[in-house]
Tab-separated table of C-alpha atoms in Angstrom:
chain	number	residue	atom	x	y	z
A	1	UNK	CA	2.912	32.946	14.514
A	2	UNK	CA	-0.459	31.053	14.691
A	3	UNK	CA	-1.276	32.115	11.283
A	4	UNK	CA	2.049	31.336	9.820
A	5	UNK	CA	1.401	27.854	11.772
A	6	UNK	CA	-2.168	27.273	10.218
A	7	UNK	CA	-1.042	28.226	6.761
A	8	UNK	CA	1.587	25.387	7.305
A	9	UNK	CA	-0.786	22.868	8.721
A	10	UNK	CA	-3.628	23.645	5.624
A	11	UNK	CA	-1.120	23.130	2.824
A	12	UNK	CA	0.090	19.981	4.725
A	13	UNK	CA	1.553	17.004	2.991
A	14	UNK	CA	2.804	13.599	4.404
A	15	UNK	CA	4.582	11.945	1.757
A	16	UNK	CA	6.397	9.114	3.907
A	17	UNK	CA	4.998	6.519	6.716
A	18	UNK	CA	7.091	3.316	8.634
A	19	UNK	CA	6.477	1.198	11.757
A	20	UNK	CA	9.086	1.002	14.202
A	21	UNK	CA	11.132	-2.270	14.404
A	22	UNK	CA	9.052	-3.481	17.357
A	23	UNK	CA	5.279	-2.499	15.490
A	24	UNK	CA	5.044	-0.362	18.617
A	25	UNK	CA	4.889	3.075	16.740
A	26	UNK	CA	3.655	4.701	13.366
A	27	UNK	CA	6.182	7.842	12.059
A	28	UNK	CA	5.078	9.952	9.130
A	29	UNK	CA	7.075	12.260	7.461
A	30	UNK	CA	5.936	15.442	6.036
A	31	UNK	CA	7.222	17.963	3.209
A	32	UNK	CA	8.413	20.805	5.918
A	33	UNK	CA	11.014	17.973	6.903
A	34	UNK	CA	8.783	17.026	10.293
A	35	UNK	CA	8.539	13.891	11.571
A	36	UNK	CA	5.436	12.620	13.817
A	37	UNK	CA	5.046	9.808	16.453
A	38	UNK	CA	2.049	7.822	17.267
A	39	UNK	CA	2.047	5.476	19.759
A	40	UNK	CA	0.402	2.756	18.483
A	41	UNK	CA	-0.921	1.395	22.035
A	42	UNK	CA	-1.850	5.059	23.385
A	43	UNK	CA	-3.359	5.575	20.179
A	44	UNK	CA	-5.422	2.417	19.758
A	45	UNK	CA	-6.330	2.298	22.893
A	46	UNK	CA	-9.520	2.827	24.970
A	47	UNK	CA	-8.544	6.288	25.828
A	48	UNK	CA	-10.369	7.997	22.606
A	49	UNK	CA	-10.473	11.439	22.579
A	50	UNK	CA	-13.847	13.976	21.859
A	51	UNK	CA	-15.547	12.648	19.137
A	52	UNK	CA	-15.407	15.966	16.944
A	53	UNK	CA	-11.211	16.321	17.446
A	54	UNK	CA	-8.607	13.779	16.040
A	55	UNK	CA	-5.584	12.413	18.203
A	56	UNK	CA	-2.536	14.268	17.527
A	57	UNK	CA	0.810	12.640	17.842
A	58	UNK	CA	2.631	11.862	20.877
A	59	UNK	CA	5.932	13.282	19.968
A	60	UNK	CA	7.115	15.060	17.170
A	61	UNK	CA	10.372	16.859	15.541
A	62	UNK	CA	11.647	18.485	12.840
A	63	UNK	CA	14.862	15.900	10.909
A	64	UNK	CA	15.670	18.293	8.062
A	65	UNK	CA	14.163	21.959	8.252
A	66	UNK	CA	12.549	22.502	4.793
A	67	UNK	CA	13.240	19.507	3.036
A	68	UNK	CA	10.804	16.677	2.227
A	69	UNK	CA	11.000	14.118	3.749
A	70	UNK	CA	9.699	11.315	0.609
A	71	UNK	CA	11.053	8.214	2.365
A	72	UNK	CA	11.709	6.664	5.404
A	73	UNK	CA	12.076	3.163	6.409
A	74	UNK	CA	13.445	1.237	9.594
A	75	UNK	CA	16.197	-1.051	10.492
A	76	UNK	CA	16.804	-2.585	13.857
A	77	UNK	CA	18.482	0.260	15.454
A	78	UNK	CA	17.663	3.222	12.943
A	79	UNK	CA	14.956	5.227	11.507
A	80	UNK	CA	16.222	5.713	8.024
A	81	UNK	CA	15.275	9.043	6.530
A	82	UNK	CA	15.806	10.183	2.565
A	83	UNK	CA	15.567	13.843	1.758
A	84	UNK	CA	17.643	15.934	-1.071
A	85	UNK	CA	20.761	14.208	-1.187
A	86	UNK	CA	20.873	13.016	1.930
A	87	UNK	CA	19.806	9.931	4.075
A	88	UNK	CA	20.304	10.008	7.626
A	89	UNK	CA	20.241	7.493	10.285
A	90	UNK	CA	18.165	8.655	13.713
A	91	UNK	CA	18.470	6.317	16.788
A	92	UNK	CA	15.116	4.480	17.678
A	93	UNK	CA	15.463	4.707	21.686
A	94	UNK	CA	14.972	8.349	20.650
A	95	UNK	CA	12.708	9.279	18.653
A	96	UNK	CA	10.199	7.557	20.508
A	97	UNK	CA	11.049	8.417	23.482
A	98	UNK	CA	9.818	11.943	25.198
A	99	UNK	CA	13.178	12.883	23.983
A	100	UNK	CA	12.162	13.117	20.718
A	101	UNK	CA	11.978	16.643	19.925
A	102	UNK	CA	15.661	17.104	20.749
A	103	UNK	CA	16.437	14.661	18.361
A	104	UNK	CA	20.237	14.586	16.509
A	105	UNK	CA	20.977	12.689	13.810
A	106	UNK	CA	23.134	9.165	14.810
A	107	UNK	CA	24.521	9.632	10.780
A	108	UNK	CA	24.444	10.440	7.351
A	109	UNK	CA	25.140	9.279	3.900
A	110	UNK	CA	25.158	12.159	1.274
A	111	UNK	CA	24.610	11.541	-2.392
A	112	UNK	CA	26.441	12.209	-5.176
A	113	UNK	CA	25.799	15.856	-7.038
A	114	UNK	CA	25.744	15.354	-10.489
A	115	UNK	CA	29.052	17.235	-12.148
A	116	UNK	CA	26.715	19.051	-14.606
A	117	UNK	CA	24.103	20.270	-12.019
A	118	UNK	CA	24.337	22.091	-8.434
A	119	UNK	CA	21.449	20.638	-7.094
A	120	UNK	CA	21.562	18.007	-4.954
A	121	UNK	CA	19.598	14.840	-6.230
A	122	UNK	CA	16.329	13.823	-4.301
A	123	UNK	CA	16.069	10.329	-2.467
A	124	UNK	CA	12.563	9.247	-3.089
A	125	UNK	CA	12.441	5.912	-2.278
A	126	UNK	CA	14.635	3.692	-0.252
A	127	UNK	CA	14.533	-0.501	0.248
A	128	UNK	CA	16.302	-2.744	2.408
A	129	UNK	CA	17.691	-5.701	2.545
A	130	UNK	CA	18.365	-7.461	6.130
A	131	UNK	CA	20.158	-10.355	4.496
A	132	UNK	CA	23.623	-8.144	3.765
A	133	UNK	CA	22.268	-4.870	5.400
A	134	UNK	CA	22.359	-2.999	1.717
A	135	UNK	CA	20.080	-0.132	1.085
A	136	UNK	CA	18.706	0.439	-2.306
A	137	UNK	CA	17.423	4.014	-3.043
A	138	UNK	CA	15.845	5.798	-6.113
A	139	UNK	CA	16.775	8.894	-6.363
A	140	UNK	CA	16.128	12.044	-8.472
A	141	UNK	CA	18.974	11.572	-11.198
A	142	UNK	CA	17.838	8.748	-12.567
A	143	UNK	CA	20.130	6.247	-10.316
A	144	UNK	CA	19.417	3.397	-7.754
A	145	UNK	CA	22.399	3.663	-5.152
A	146	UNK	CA	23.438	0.439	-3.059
A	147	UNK	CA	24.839	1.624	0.045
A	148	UNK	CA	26.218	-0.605	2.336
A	149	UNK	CA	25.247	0.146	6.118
A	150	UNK	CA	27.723	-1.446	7.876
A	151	UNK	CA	30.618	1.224	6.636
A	152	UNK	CA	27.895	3.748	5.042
A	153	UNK	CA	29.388	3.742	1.533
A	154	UNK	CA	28.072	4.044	-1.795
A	155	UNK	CA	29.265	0.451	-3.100
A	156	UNK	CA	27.633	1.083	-7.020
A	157	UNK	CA	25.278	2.881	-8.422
A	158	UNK	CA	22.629	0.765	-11.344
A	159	UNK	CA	21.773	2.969	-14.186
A	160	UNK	CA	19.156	2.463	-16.791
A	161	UNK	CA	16.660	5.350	-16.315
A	162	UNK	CA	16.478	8.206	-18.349
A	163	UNK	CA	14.472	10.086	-16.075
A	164	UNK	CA	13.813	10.369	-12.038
A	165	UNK	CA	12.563	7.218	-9.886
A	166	UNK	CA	9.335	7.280	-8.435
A	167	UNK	CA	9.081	3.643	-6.565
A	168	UNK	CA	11.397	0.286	-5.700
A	169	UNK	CA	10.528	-2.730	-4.893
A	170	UNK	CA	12.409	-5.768	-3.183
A	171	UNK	CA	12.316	-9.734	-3.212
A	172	UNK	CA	15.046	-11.935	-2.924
A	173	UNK	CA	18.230	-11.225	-5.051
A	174	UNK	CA	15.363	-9.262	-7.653
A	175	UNK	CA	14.382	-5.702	-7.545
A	176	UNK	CA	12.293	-3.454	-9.668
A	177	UNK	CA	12.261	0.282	-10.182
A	178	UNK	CA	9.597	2.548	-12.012
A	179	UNK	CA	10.257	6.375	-13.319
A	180	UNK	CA	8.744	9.239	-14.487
A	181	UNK	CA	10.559	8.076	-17.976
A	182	UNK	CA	7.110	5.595	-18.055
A	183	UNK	CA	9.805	1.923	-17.237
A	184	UNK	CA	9.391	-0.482	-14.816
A	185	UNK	CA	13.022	-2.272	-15.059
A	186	UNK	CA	13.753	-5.375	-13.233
A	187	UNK	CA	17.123	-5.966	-11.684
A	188	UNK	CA	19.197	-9.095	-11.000
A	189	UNK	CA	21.133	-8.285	-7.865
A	190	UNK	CA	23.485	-10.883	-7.940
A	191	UNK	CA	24.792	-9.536	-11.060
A	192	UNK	CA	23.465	-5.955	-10.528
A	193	UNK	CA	22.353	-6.062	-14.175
A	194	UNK	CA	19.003	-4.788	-15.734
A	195	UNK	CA	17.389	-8.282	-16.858
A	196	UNK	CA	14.149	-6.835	-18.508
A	197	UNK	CA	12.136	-3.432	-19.256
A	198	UNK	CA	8.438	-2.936	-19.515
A	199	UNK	CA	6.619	0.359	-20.863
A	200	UNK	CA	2.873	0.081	-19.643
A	201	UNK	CA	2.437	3.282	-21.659
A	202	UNK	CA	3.294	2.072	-24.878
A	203	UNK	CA	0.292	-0.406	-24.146
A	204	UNK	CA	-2.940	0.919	-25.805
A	205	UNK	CA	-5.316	-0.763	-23.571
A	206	UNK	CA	-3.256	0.332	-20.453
A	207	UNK	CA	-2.088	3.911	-21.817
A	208	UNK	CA	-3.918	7.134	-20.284
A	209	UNK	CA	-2.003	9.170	-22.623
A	210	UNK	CA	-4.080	12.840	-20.628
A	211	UNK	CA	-2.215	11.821	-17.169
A	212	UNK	CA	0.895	10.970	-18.718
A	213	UNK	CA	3.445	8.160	-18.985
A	214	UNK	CA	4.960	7.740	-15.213
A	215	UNK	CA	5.074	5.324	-13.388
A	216	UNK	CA	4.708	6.103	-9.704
A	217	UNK	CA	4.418	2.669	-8.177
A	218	UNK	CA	5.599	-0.827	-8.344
A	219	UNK	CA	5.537	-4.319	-6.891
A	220	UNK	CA	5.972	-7.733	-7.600
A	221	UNK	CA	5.615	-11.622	-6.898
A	222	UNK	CA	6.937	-14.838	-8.176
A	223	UNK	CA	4.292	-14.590	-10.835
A	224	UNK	CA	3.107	-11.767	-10.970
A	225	UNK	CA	3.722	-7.527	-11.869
A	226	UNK	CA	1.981	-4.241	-10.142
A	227	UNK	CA	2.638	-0.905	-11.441
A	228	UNK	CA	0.213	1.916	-12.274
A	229	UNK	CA	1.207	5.773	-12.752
A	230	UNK	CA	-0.186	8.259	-15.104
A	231	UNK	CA	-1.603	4.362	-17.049
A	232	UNK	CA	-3.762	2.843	-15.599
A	233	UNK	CA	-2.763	0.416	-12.222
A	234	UNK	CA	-2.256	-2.846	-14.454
A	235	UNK	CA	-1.303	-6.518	-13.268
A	236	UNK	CA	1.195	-8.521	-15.836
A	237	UNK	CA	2.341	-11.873	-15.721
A	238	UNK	CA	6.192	-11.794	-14.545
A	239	UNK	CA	6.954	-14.398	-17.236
A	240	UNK	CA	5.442	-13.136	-20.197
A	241	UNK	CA	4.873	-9.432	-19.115
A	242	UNK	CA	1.602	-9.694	-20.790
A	243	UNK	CA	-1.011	-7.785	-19.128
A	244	UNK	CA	-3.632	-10.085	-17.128
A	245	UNK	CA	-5.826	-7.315	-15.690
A	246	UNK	CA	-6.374	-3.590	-16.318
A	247	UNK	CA	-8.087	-2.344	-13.155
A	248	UNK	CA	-11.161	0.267	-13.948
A	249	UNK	CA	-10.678	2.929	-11.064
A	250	UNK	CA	-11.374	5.957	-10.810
A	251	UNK	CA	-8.084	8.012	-10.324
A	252	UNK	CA	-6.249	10.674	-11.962
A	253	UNK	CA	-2.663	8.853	-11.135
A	254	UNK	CA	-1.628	6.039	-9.135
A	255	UNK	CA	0.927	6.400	-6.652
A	256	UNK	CA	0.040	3.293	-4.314
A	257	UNK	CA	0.265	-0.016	-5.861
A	258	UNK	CA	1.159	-3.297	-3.300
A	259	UNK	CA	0.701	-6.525	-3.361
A	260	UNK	CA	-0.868	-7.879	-0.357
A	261	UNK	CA	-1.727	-11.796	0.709
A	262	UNK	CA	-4.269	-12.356	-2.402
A	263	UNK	CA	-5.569	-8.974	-3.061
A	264	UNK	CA	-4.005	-5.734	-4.758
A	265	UNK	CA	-4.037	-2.850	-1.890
A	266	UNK	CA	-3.886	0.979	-4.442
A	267	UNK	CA	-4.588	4.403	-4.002
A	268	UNK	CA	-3.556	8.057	-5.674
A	269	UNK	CA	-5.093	11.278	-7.091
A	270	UNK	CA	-8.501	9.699	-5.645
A	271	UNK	CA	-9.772	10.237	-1.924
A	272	UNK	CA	-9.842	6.494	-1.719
A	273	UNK	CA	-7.602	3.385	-0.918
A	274	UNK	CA	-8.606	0.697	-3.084
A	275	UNK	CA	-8.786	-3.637	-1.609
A	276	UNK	CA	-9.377	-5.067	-5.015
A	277	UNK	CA	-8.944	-8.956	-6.574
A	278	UNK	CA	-6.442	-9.779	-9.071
A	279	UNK	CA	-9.336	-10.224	-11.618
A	280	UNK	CA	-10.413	-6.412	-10.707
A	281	UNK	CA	-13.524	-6.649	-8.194
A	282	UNK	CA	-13.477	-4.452	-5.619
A	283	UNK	CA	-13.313	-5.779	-2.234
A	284	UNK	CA	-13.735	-2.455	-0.793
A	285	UNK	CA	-13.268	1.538	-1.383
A	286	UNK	CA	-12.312	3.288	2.185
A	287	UNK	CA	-12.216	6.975	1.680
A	288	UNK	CA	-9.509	9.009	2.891
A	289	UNK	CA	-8.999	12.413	4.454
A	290	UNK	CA	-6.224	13.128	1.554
A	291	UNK	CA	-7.458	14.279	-1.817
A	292	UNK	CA	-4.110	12.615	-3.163
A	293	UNK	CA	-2.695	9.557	-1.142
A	294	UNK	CA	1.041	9.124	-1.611
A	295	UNK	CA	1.925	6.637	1.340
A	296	UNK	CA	-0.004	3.751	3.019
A	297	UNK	CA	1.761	1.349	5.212
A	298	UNK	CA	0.617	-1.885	7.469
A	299	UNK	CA	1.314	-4.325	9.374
A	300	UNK	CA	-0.240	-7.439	10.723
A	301	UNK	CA	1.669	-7.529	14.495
A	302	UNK	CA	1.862	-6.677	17.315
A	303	UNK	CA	-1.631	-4.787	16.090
A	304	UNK	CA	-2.863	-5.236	12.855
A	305	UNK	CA	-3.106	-1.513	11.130
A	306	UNK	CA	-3.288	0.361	8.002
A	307	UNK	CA	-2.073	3.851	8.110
A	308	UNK	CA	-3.082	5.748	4.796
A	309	UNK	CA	-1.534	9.679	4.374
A	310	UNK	CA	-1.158	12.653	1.498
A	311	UNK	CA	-2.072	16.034	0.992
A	312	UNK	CA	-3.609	16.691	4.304
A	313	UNK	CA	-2.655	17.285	7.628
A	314	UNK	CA	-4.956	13.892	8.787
A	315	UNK	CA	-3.753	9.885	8.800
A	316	UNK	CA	-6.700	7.454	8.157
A	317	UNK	CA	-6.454	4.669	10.251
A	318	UNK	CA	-7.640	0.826	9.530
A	319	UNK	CA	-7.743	-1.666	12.156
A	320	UNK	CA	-9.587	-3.798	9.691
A	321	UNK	CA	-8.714	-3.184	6.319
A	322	UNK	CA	-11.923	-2.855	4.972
A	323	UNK	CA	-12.756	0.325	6.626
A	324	UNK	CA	-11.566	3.575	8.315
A	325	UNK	CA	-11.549	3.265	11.603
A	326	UNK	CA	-10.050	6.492	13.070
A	327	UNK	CA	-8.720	9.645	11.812
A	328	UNK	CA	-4.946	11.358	13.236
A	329	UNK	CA	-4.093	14.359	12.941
A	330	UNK	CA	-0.190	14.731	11.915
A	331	UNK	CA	0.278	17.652	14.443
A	332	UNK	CA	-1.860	20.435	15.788
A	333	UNK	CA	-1.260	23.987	17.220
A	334	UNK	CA	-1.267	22.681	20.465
A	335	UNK	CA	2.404	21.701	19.299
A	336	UNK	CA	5.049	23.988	19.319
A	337	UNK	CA	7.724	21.855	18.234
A	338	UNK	CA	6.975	21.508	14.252
């Protein structure tokens, strides 16, 4: 059992981070379908442990047995979850509660199979908006779903893709979507139409044709454009979707691309998170446990954090931005539960 157990933990991945509604926690969600809970105030706090071991989580549990979990986001009363064709709702008093290991799902939303395929259609990345309390999700046929969360229905699905989605992003009544078909389409919501498409690898300066045309992550302003993938992470201007700035990083893929206050926050096949300027200095390089980074999160309030995860069994934690602070571990043998 122990061996099976450290096999597990050394071929680790988190794909999937969120902050509970209050700030109070940090949840990461692995590819075994396990969810983990840190206590952000227990964690944080003065009570460090040896200075050789990493904190573990305080509670952990497993949502969907062998599925991976590649999303998860909250809303006031629910940890939203997105697996293979399903997204399920679990209750917040909960899972971070001690009763968290015994965990049942509060309710789920499957998604439509395909007629032509038996396999159920992955949900890889889900966005929400608090204004009408629809949630958008990419999924793995090439679809963004709106589901409605009051009732839990599929209202319409917004087609366009020709190929899975790796990333959404949210402002207003706009929303943008990248694929592994190498798009990033923009979407007016209002009229649910596709208002403009941009190929980053049909852009010499910007094309890495040896990694590929995907495009694993998005994000977007008033003005301005993030994306990067198997191209390189590029900023265009939102009116002309010209490129303004080609950043010069070393990755092999970008799969972290956001937007943050006046500075682009990106990470990928590189054991790094990258703090750079719109022009492309580097504010700072904090290295990461993860070979490949697929998720960083923060938050400014109640504590200001940065949680960066991937293929590892550790979370690197920020309290300042600029550097690593502390190192988690997602779970440990002491844990039975996972």
């Amino acid at each position: 059992m122990a061996s099976t157990m450290e096999q597990k933990l050394y071929y680790n991945t988190v794909l999937s981070q969120t902050f509970s509604p209050d700030g109070n926690y940090l949840l990461a969600g692995n590819i075994y379908g396990d969810v983990s809970v840190f206590d952000l105030s227990r964690t944080l706090g003065p009570n460090k442990v040896e200075e050789n071991d990493f904190q573990g989580p305080n509670y952990c549990f497993t949502a969907h047995s062998h599925q991976q979990i590649a999303c998860m986001l909250p809303t006031e009363d629910f940890l939203v979850i997105g697996t293979r064709g399903e997204i399920s709702g679990w209750d917040w008093k909960m899972v971070t509660s001690s009763k968290a290991p015994n965990s049942k799902m509060s309710w789920s939303i499957q998604i439509p199979t395909n007629k032509d395929s038996y396999e159920k259609p992955d949900v890889n990345y889900m966005v929400y908006s608090k204004s009408n309390k629809l949630l958008y999700t990419g999924c793995g046929d090439n679809n963004i779903y709106i589901i409605n969360l009051e009732d839990g229905k599929i209202s319409r699905d917004m087609q366009g893709h020709s190929d899975y989605i790796h990333c959404l992003a949210i402002m207003g009544n706009q929303l943008t979507s990248c694929s592994e078909d190498g798009s990033v389409r923009l979407w007016d919501l209002r009229k649910r139409e596709n208002t403009n498409i941009l190929t980053p690898h049909l852009v010499d300066k910007v094309a890495r044709p040896r990694l590929g045309k995907w495009i694993g992550a998005v994000d977007f302003t008033e003005d301005w454009l993030l994306c990067g993938g198997g191209p390189s992470l590029s900023l265009w201007h939102m009116r002309t979707m010209e490129a303004a700035t080609i950043f010069d990083l070393a990755d092999q893929g970008i799969h972290v691309a956001e937007i943050y206050e006046e500075r682009v926050i990106a990470a990928g096949a590189a054991p790094y998170i990258y703090h750079l300027t719109y022009q492309g200095e580097t504010l700072a390089k904090v290295p990461t446990s993860s070979n490949t980074v697929y998720s960083v999160v923060y938050q400014e309030l109640p504590q200001k954090v940065l949680s960066a995860a991937g293929s590892s069994n550790y979370l690197d934690l920020c309290t300042n931005f600029n550097y690593r602070e502390m190192i988690l571990k997602f779970v440990d043998l002491k844990m039975s539960t996972v």
